[in-house]
Amino acid sequence: MQVTSTTQDVVDTLVDSVLLSSPGFKIAAIKAEAREIRGAPQGVVQFTFGGIEWKLGADAAHAAAQDLSIAGAVIEQPEVAQVGRRLAIAAFRAKAAAACLIVRAA
C-alpha cells in the first residue's frame, strides 16, 4: 500500500524530534518504514524501529500523554520503553497522527 505524504511526514517528524535525540540508539541503526494500516481509522500509521514494529493510532492518545505510559505495550528493554514514552508525548503535543503505541518484537 502506498504511503501518503501525511503518513510519511508523521514518521519523519517523530524520528527527527524524538528517536534521533534518544541516548542508546545509533542513527545508523534507524530504519523507519511507514504505511497505512488497511482497515484502520484514518491517521493510523505503522513503522519499524530498532527491530520493533510500532503502530500509532488515535485511541488512548490522551491517556498515553497523561500518564507517560504506552497503551497495550509489552516492552522488556528499558531504553526502548523510554523512547516509547517520549514518542507518545511528542506525538500528542505535536497533534501528530496519534500517541497510542502498540509494540511487538519484529
Coordinates of C-alpha atoms in Angstrom, one line a residue:
M1 CA 0.0 0.0 0.0
Q2 CA 1.3 3.4 -0.9
V3 CA 2.5 5.7 1.8
T4 CA 0.7 9.0 1.9
S5 CA 2.7 12.2 2.4
T6 CA 0.9 12.8 5.6
T7 CA 1.9 9.4 7.0
Q8 CA 5.5 9.9 6.0
D9 CA 5.6 13.4 7.4
V10 CA 4.4 12.0 10.8
V11 CA 7.1 9.4 10.8
D12 CA 9.8 11.8 9.7
T13 CA 8.8 14.2 12.4
L14 CA 8.8 11.6 15.1
V15 CA 12.2 10.2 14.0
D16 CA 13.7 13.6 13.8
S17 CA 12.4 15.0 17.0
V18 CA 12.4 12.0 19.3
L19 CA 14.3 9.0 18.1
L20 CA 17.5 10.7 16.9
S21 CA 17.8 12.5 20.2
S22 CA 17.4 9.5 22.3
P23 CA 20.5 8.1 24.0
G24 CA 21.3 4.4 23.4
F25 CA 20.3 4.4 19.8
K26 CA 22.6 5.0 16.9
I27 CA 21.4 6.9 13.9
A28 CA 22.8 4.3 11.5
A29 CA 20.6 1.7 13.1
I30 CA 17.4 3.6 12.5
K31 CA 15.1 2.2 9.8
A32 CA 11.6 3.7 9.6
E33 CA 9.1 2.3 7.2
A34 CA 5.6 3.7 7.3
R35 CA 2.4 2.5 5.7
E36 CA -1.3 3.0 6.2
I37 CA -2.9 0.1 8.0
R38 CA -5.6 -1.5 5.9
G39 CA -9.0 -1.1 7.6
A40 CA -7.7 1.1 10.3
P41 CA -9.0 4.6 11.1
Q42 CA -7.5 7.4 9.2
G43 CA -4.3 8.7 10.8
V44 CA -3.0 5.3 12.0
V45 CA 0.5 4.6 10.9
Q46 CA 2.9 1.7 11.4
F47 CA 6.7 1.7 11.2
T48 CA 9.7 -0.4 12.3
F49 CA 12.4 1.0 14.5
G50 CA 15.1 -0.9 16.3
G51 CA 13.6 -4.3 15.4
I52 CA 10.2 -3.3 16.9
E53 CA 7.0 -2.8 15.0
W54 CA 5.3 0.4 16.1
K55 CA 1.6 1.2 15.4
L56 CA 0.4 4.7 16.2
G57 CA -3.3 5.3 16.4
A58 CA -5.7 7.9 17.9
D59 CA -7.0 5.5 20.6
A60 CA -5.9 6.4 24.1
A61 CA -3.8 9.3 22.9
H62 CA -4.9 11.5 25.9
A63 CA -4.2 8.7 28.4
A64 CA -0.8 8.0 27.0
A65 CA 0.2 11.6 27.2
Q66 CA -1.2 12.0 30.7
D67 CA 0.5 9.0 32.5
L68 CA 3.5 8.6 30.2
S69 CA 2.6 5.0 29.6
I70 CA 2.2 3.1 26.4
A71 CA -1.2 1.5 25.9
G72 CA -1.1 -2.2 25.2
A73 CA 2.7 -2.2 25.1
V74 CA 4.8 -5.2 26.1
I75 CA 8.4 -4.0 26.3
E76 CA 11.4 -5.5 28.1
Q77 CA 14.2 -3.2 27.0
P78 CA 14.2 -0.1 29.3
E79 CA 15.7 2.2 26.7
V80 CA 13.0 1.2 24.1
A81 CA 10.3 1.9 26.7
Q82 CA 11.8 5.3 27.4
V83 CA 11.8 6.1 23.7
G84 CA 8.2 5.0 23.5
R85 CA 7.2 7.3 26.3
R86 CA 8.9 10.2 24.7
L87 CA 7.4 9.3 21.4
A88 CA 3.9 9.3 22.9
I89 CA 4.4 12.7 24.5
A90 CA 5.9 14.2 21.3
A91 CA 3.1 12.8 19.1
F92 CA 0.4 14.2 21.5
R93 CA 2.0 17.6 21.8
A94 CA 2.5 17.9 18.0
K95 CA -1.0 16.7 17.4
A96 CA 0.5 14.2 15.1
A97 CA -1.3 11.0 14.0
A98 CA -1.5 9.6 17.5
A99 CA 0.0 8.8 20.8
C100 CA -1.2 5.3 21.4
L101 CA 1.7 2.9 20.8
I102 CA 1.4 -0.9 20.4
V103 CA 4.7 -2.7 20.0
R104 CA 5.9 -6.2 19.5
A105 CA 9.1 -8.0 18.5
A106 CA 9.5 -7.8 14.8

